[in-house]
Short mmCIF file of N, CA and C and ligand atoms in Angstrom, two decimals:
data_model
loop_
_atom_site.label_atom_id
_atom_site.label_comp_id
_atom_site.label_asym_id
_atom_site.label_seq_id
_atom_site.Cartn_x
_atom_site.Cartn_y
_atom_site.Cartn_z
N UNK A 91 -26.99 28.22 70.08
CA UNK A 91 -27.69 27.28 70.97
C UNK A 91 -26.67 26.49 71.78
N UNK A 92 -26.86 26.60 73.19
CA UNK A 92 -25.76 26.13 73.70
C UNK A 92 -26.28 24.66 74.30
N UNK A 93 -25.69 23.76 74.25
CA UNK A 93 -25.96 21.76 75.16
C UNK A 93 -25.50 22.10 75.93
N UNK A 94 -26.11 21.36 77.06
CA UNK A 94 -25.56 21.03 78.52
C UNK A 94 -25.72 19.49 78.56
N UNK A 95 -24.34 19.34 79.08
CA UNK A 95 -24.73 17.27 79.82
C UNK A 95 -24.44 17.39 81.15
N UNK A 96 -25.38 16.72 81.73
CA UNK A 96 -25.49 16.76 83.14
C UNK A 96 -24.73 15.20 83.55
N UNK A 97 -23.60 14.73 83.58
CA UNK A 97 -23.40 13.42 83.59
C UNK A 97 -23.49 12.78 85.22
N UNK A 98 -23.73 12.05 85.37
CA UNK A 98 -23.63 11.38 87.11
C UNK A 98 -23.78 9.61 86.63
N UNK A 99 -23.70 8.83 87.66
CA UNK A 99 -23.88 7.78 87.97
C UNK A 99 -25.45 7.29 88.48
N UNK A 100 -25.79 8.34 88.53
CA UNK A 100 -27.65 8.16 89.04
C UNK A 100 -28.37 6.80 89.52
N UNK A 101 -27.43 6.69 90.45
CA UNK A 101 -27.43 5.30 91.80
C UNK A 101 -28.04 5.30 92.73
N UNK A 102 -29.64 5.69 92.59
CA UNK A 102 -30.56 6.32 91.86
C UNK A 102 -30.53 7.74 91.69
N UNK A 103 -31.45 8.09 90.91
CA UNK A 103 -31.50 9.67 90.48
C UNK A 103 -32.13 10.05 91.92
N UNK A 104 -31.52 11.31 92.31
CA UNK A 104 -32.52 11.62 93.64
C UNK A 104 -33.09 12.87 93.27
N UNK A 105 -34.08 13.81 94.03
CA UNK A 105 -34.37 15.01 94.05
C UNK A 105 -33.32 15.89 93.72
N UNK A 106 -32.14 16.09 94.42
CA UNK A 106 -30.95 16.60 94.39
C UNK A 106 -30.46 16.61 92.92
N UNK A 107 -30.53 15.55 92.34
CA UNK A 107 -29.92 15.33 90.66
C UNK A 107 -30.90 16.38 89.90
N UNK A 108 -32.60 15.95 90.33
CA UNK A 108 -33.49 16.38 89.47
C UNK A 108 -33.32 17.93 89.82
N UNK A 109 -33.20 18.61 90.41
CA UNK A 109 -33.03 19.99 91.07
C UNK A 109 -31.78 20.60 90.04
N UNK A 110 -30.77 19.97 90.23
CA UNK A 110 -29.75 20.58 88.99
C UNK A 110 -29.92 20.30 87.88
N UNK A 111 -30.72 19.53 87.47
CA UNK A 111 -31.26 18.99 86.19
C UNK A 111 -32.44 20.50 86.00
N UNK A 112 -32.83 20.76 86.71
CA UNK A 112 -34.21 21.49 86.07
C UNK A 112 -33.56 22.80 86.49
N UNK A 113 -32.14 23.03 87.64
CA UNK A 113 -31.81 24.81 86.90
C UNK A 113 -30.90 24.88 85.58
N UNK A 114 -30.28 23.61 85.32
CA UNK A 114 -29.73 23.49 83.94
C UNK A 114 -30.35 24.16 83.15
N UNK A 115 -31.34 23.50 83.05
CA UNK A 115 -32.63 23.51 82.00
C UNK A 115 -33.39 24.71 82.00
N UNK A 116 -33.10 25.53 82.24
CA UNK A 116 -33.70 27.36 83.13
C UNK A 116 -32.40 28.38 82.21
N UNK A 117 -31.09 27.71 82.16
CA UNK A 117 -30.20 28.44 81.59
C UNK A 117 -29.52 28.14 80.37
N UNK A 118 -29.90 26.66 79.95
CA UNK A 118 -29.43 26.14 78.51
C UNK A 118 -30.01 25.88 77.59
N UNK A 119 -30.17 26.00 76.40
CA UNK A 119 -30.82 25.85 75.66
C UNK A 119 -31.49 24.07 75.79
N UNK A 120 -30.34 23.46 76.08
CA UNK A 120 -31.33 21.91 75.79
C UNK A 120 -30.17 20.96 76.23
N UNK A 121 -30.73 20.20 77.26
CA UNK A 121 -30.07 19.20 78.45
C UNK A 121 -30.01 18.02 77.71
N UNK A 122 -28.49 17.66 78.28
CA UNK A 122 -28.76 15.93 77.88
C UNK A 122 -28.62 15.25 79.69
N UNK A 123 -29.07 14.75 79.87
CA UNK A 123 -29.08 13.83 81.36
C UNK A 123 -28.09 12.69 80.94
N UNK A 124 -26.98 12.38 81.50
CA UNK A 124 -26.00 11.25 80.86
C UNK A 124 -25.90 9.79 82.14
N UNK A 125 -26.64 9.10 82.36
CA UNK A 125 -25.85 8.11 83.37
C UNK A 125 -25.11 7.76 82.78
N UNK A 126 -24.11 7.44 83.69
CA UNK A 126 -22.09 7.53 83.23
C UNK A 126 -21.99 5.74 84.08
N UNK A 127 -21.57 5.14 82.82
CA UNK A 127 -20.30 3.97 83.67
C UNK A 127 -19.22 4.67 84.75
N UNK A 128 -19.05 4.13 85.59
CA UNK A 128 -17.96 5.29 86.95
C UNK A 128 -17.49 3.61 86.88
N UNK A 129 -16.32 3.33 86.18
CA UNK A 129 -15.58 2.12 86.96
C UNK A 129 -15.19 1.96 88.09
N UNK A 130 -15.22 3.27 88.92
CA UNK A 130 -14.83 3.20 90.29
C UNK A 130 -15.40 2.96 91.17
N UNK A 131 -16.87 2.76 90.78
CA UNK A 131 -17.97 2.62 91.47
C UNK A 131 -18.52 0.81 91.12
N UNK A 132 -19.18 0.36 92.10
CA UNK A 132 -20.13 -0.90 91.85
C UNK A 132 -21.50 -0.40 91.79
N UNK A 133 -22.35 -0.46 90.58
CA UNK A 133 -23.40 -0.01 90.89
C UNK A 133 -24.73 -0.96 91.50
N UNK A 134 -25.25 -0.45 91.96
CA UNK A 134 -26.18 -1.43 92.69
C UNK A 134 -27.38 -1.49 91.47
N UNK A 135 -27.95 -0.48 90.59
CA UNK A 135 -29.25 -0.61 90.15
C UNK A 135 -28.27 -0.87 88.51
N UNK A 136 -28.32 -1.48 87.41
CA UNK A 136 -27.84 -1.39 86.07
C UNK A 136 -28.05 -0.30 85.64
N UNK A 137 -27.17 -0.17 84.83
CA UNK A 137 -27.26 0.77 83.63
C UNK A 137 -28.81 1.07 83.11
N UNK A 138 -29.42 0.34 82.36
CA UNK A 138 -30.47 0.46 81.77
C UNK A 138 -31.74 0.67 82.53
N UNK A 139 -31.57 0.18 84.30
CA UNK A 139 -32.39 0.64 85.45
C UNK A 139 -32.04 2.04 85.67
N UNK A 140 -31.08 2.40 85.64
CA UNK A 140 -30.84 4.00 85.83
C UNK A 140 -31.24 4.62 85.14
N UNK A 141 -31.22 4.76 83.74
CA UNK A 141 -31.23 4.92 83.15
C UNK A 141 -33.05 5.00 82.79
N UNK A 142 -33.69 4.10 82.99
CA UNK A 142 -35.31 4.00 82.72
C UNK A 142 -35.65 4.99 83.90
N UNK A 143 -35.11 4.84 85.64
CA UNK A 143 -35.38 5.71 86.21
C UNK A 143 -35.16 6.72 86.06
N UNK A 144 -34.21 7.41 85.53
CA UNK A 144 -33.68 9.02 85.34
C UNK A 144 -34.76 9.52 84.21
N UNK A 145 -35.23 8.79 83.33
CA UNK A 145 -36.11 9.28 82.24
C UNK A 145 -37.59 9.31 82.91
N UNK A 146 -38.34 7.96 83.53
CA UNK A 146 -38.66 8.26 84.35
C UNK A 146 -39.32 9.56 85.25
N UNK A 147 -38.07 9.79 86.08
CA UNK A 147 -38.09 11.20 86.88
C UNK A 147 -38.21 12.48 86.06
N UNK A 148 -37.77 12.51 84.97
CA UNK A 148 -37.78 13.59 84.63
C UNK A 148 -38.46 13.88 83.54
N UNK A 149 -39.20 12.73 83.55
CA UNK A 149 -41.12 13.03 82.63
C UNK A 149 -41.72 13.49 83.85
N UNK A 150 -41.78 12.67 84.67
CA UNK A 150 -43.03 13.09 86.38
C UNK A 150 -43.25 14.38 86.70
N UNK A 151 -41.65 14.54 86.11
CA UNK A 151 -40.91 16.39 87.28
C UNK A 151 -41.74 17.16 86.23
N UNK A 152 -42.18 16.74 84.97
CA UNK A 152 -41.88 17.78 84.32
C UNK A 152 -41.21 18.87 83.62
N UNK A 153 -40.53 18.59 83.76
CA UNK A 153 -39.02 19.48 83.13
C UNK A 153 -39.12 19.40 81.81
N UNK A 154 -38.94 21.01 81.02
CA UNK A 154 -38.71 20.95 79.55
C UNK A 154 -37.32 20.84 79.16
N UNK A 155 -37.28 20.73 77.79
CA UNK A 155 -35.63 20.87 77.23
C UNK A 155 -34.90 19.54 77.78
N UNK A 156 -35.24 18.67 78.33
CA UNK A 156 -34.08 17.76 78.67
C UNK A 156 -34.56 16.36 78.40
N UNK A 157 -33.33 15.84 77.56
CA UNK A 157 -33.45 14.37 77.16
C UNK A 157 -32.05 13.47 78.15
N UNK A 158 -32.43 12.14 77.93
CA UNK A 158 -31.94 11.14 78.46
C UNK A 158 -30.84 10.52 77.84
N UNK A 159 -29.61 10.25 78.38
CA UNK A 159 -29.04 8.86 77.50
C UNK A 159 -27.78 8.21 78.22
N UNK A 160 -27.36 7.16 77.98
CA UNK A 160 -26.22 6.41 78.29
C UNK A 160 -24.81 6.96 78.37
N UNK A 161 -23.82 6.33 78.57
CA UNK A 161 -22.38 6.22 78.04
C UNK A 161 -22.06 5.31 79.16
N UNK A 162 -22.00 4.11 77.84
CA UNK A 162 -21.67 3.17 79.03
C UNK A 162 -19.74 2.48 78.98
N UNK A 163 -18.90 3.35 77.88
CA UNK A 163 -17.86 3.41 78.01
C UNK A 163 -17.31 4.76 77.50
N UNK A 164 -16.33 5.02 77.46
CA UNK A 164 -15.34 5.74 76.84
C UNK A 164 -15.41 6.79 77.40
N UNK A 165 -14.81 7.89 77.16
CA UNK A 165 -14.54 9.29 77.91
C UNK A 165 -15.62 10.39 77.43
N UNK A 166 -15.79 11.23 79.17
CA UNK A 166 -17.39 12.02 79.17
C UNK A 166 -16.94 12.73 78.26
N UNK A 167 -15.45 13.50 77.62
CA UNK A 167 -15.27 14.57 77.07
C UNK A 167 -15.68 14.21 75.75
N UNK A 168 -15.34 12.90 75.04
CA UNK A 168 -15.34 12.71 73.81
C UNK A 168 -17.31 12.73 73.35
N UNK A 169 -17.61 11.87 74.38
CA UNK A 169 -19.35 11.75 74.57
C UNK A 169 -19.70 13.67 74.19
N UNK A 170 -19.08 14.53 75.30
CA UNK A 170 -19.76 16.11 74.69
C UNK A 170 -19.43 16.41 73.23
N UNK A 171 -18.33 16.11 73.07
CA UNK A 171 -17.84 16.79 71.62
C UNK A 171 -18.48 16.28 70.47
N UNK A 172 -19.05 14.83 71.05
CA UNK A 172 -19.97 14.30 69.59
C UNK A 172 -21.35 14.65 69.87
N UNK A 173 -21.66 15.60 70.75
CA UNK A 173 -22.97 15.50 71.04
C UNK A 173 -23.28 17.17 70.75
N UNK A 174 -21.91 17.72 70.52
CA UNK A 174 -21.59 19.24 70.33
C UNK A 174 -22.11 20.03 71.55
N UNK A 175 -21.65 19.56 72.52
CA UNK A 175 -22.19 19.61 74.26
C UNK A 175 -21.18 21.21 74.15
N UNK A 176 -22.11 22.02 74.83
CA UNK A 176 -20.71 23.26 75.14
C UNK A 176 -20.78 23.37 76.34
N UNK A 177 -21.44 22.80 77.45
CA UNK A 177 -20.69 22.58 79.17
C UNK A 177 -21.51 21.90 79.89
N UNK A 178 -20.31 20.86 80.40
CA UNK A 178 -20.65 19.59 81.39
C UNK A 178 -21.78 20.53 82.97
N UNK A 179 -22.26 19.84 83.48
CA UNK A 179 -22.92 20.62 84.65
C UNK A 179 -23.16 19.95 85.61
N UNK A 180 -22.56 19.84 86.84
CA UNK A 180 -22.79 18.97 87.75
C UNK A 180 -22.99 20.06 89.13
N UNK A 181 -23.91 18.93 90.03
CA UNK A 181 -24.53 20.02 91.33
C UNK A 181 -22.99 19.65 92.32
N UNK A 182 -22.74 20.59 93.35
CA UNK A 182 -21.68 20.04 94.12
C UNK A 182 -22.47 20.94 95.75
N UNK A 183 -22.29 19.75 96.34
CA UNK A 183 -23.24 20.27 97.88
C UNK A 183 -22.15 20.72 98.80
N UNK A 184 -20.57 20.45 99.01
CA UNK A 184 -19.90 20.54 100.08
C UNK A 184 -18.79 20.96 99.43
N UNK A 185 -17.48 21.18 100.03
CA UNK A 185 -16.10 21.24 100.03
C UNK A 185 -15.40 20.01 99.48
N UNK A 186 -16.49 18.44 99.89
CA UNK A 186 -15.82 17.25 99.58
C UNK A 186 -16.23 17.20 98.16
N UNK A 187 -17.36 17.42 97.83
CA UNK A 187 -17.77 17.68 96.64
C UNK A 187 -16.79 18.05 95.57
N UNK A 188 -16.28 19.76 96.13
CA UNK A 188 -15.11 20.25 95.13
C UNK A 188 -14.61 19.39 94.88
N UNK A 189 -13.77 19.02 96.03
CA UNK A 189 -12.38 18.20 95.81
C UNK A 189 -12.80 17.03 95.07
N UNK A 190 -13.89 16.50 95.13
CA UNK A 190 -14.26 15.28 93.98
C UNK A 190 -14.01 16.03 92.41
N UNK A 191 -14.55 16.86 92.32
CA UNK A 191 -15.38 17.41 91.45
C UNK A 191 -14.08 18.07 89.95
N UNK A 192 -13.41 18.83 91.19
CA UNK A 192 -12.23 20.13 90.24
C UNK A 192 -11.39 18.87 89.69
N UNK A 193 -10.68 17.97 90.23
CA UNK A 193 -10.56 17.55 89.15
C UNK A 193 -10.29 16.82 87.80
N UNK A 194 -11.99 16.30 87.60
CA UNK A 194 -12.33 15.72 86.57
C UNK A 194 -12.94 16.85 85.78
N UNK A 195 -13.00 18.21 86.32
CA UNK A 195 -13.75 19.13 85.50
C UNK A 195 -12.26 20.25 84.57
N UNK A 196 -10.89 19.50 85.66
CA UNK A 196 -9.71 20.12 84.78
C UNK A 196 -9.46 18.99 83.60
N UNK A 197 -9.50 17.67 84.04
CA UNK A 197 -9.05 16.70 82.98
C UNK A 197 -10.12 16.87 81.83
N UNK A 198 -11.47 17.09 81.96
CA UNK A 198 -12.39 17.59 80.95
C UNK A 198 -11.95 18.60 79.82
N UNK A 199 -11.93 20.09 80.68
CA UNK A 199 -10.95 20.90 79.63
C UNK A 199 -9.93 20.58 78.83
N UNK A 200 -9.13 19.81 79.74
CA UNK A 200 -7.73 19.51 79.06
C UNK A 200 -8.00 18.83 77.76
N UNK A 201 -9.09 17.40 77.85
CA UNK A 201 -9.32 16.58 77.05
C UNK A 201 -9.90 17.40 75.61
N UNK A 202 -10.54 18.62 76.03
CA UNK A 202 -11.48 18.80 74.69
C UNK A 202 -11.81 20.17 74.79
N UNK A 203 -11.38 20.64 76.05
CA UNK A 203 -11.81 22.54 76.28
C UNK A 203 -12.74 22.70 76.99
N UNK A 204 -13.83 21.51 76.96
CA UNK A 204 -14.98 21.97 77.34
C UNK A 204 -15.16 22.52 78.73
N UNK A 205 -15.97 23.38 79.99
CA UNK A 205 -15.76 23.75 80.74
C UNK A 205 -17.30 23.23 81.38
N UNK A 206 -16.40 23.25 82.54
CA UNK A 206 -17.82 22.14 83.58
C UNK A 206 -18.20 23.70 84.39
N UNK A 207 -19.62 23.42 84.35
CA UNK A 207 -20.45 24.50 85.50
C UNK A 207 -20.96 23.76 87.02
N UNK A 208 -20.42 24.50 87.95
CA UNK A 208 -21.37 23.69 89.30
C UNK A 208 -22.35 24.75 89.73
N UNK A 209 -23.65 23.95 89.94
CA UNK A 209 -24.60 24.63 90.62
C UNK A 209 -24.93 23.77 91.52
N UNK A 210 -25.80 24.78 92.57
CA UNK A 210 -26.09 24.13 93.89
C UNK A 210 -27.88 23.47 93.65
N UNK A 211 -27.58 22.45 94.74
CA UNK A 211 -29.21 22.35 94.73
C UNK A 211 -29.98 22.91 95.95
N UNK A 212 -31.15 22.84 95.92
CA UNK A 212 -31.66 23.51 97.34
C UNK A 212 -30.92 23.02 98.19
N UNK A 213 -31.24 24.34 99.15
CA UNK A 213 -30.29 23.38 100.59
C UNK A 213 -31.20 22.46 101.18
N UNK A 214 -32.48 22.34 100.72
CA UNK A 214 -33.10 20.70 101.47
C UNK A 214 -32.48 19.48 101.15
N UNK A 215 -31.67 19.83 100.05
CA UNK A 215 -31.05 18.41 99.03
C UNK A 215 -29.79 18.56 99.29
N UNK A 216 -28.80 19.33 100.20
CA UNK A 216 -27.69 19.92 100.07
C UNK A 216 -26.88 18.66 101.15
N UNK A 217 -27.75 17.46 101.89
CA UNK A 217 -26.94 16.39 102.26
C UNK A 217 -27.63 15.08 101.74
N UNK A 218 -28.33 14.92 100.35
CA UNK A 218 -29.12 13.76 99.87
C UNK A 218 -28.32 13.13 98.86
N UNK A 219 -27.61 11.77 98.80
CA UNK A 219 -26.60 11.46 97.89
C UNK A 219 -27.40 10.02 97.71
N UNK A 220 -27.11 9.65 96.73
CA UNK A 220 -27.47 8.36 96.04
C UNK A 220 -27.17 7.04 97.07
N UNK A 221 -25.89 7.31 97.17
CA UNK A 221 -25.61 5.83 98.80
C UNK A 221 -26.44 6.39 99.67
N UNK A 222 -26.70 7.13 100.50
CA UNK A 222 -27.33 7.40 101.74
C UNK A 222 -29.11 6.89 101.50
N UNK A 223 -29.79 7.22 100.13
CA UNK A 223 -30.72 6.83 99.83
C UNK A 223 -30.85 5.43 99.81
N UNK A 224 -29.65 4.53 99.21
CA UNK A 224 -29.63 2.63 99.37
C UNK A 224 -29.35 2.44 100.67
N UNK A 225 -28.94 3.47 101.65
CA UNK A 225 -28.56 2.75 102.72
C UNK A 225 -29.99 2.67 103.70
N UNK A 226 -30.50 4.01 103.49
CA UNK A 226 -31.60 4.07 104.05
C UNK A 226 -32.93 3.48 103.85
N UNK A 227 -32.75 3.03 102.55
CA UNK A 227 -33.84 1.71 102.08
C UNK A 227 -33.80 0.59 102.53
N UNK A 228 -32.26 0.36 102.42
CA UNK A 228 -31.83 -1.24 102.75
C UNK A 228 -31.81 -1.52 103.70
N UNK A 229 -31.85 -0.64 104.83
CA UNK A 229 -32.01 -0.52 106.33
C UNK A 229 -33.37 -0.37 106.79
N UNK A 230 -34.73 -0.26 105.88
CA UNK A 230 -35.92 -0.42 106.64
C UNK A 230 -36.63 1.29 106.54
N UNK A 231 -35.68 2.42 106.26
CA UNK A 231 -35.98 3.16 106.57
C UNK A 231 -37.13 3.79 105.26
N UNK A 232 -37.57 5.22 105.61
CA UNK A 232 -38.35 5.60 104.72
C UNK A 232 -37.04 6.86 103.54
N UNK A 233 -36.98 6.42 102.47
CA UNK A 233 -36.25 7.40 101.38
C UNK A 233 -37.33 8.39 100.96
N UNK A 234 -38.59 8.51 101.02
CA UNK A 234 -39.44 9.30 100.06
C UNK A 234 -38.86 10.61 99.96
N UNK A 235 -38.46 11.27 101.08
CA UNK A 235 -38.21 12.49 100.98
C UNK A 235 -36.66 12.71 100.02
N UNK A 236 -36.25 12.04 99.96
CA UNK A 236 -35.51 12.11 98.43
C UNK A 236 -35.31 11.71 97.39
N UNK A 237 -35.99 10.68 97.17
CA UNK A 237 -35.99 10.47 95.57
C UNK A 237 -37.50 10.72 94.63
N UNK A 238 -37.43 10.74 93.81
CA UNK A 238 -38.67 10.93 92.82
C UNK A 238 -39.10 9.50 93.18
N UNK A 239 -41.02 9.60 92.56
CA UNK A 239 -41.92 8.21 92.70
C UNK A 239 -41.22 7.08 92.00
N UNK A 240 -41.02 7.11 91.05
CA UNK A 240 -40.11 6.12 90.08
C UNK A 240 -39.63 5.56 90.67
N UNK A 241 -38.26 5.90 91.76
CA UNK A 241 -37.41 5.48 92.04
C UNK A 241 -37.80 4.78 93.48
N UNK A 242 -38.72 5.59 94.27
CA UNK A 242 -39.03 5.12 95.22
C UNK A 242 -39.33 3.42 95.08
N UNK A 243 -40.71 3.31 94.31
CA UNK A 243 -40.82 2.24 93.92
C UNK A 243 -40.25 0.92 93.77
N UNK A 244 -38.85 1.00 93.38
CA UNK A 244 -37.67 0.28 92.75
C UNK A 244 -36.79 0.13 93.99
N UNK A 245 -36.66 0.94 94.83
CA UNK A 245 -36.16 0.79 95.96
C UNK A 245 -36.34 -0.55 96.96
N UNK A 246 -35.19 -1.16 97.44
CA UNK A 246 -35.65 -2.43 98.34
C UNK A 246 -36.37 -2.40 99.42
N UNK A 247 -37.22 -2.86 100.28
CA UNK A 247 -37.87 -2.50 101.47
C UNK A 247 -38.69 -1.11 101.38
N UNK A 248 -39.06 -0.91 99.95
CA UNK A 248 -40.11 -0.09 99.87
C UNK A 248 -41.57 -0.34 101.40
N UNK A 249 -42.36 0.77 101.34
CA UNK A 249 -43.21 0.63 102.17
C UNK A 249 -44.11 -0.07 101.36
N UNK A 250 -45.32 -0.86 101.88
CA UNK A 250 -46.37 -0.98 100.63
C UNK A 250 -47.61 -0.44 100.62
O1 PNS B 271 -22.03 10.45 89.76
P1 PNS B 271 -20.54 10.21 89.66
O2 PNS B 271 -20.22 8.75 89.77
O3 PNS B 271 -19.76 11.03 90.63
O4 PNS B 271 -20.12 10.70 88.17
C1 PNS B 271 -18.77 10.63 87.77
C2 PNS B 271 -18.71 10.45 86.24
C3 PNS B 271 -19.38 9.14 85.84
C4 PNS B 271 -19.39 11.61 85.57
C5 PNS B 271 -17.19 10.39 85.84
O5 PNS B 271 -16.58 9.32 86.48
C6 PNS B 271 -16.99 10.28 84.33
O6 PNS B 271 -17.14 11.25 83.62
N1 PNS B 271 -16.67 9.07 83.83
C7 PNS B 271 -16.50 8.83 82.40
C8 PNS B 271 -15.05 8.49 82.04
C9 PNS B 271 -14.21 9.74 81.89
O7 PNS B 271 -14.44 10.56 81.04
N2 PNS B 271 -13.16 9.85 82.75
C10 PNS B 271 -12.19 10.93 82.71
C11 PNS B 271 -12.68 12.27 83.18
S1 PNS B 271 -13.41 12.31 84.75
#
């Protein structure tokens, strides 16, 4: 039986997240969804808001096999190895993506072996990122077309 952790920052979860979340879940035996502390990041929604939204979304979606959870310190590699995770899985839409991507998915191996998978999401989701969704809220605009209801909701300058 093989784990998958899908880890991100889910600043909010968008369609795009839920999309690699549910082909995960098509090829692994059984998903963990991880919102990740990113010290590099300021997050706009908390931990435990992300976190309610990502669970949330992915009761609505429907999706089998996949559970929810934290890590709100220490390293993603050590988080798989206690979770007996056998590969990290993250969606990557571009070239900038890679270069984000390769590597924290070499320092992963290094840390513990484990080996990161990238899959794509539809190409409707293939330019929908978590900032572009706050920017486009916070600016008046309409987000529906990328995030799940949950999140919409929670969003600032929702419609009413
Ligand atoms: O959605 P993000 O912010 O791009 O996700 C990045 C994240 C949170 C998965 C990454 O920063 C991470 O794994 N942080 C945990 C700390 C860690 O293990 N760092 C070393 C390897 S990257």
């Amino acid at each position: 039986m093989t784990i998958a952790v899908c880890p991100g920052s889910f600043d909010p979860v968008t369609l795009g997240h839920l999309d690699v979340i549910r082909k995960a879940s098509a090829i692994f035996d059984e998903v963990i969804a991880v919102v990740v502390h990113n010290p590099d990041k300021a997050p706009f929604f908390t931990l435990a808001q992300r976190m309610q939204l990502l669970e949330a979304s992915v009761s609505e979606s429907g999706i089998d096999g996949v559970s929810v959870d934290s890590l709100e310190s220490g390293l993603l590699a050590d988080y798989c190895n206690a979770r007996g995770a056998g590969a990290i899985v993250k969606g990557v839409r571009s070239n900038m993506d890679i270069g984000y991507e390769l590597p924290m998915a070499y320092v992963n191996e290094n840390l513990s072996g484990i080996q990161t998978v990238f899959m794509l999401p539809r190409p409707e989701y293939g330019h929908v990122s978590s900032s572009l969704v706050r920017q486009v809220a916070e600016l008046g605009g309409d987000p529906s077309a990328y995030v799940p209801r949950a999140v919409l909701q929670m969003l600032p300058n929702r419609a009413q």
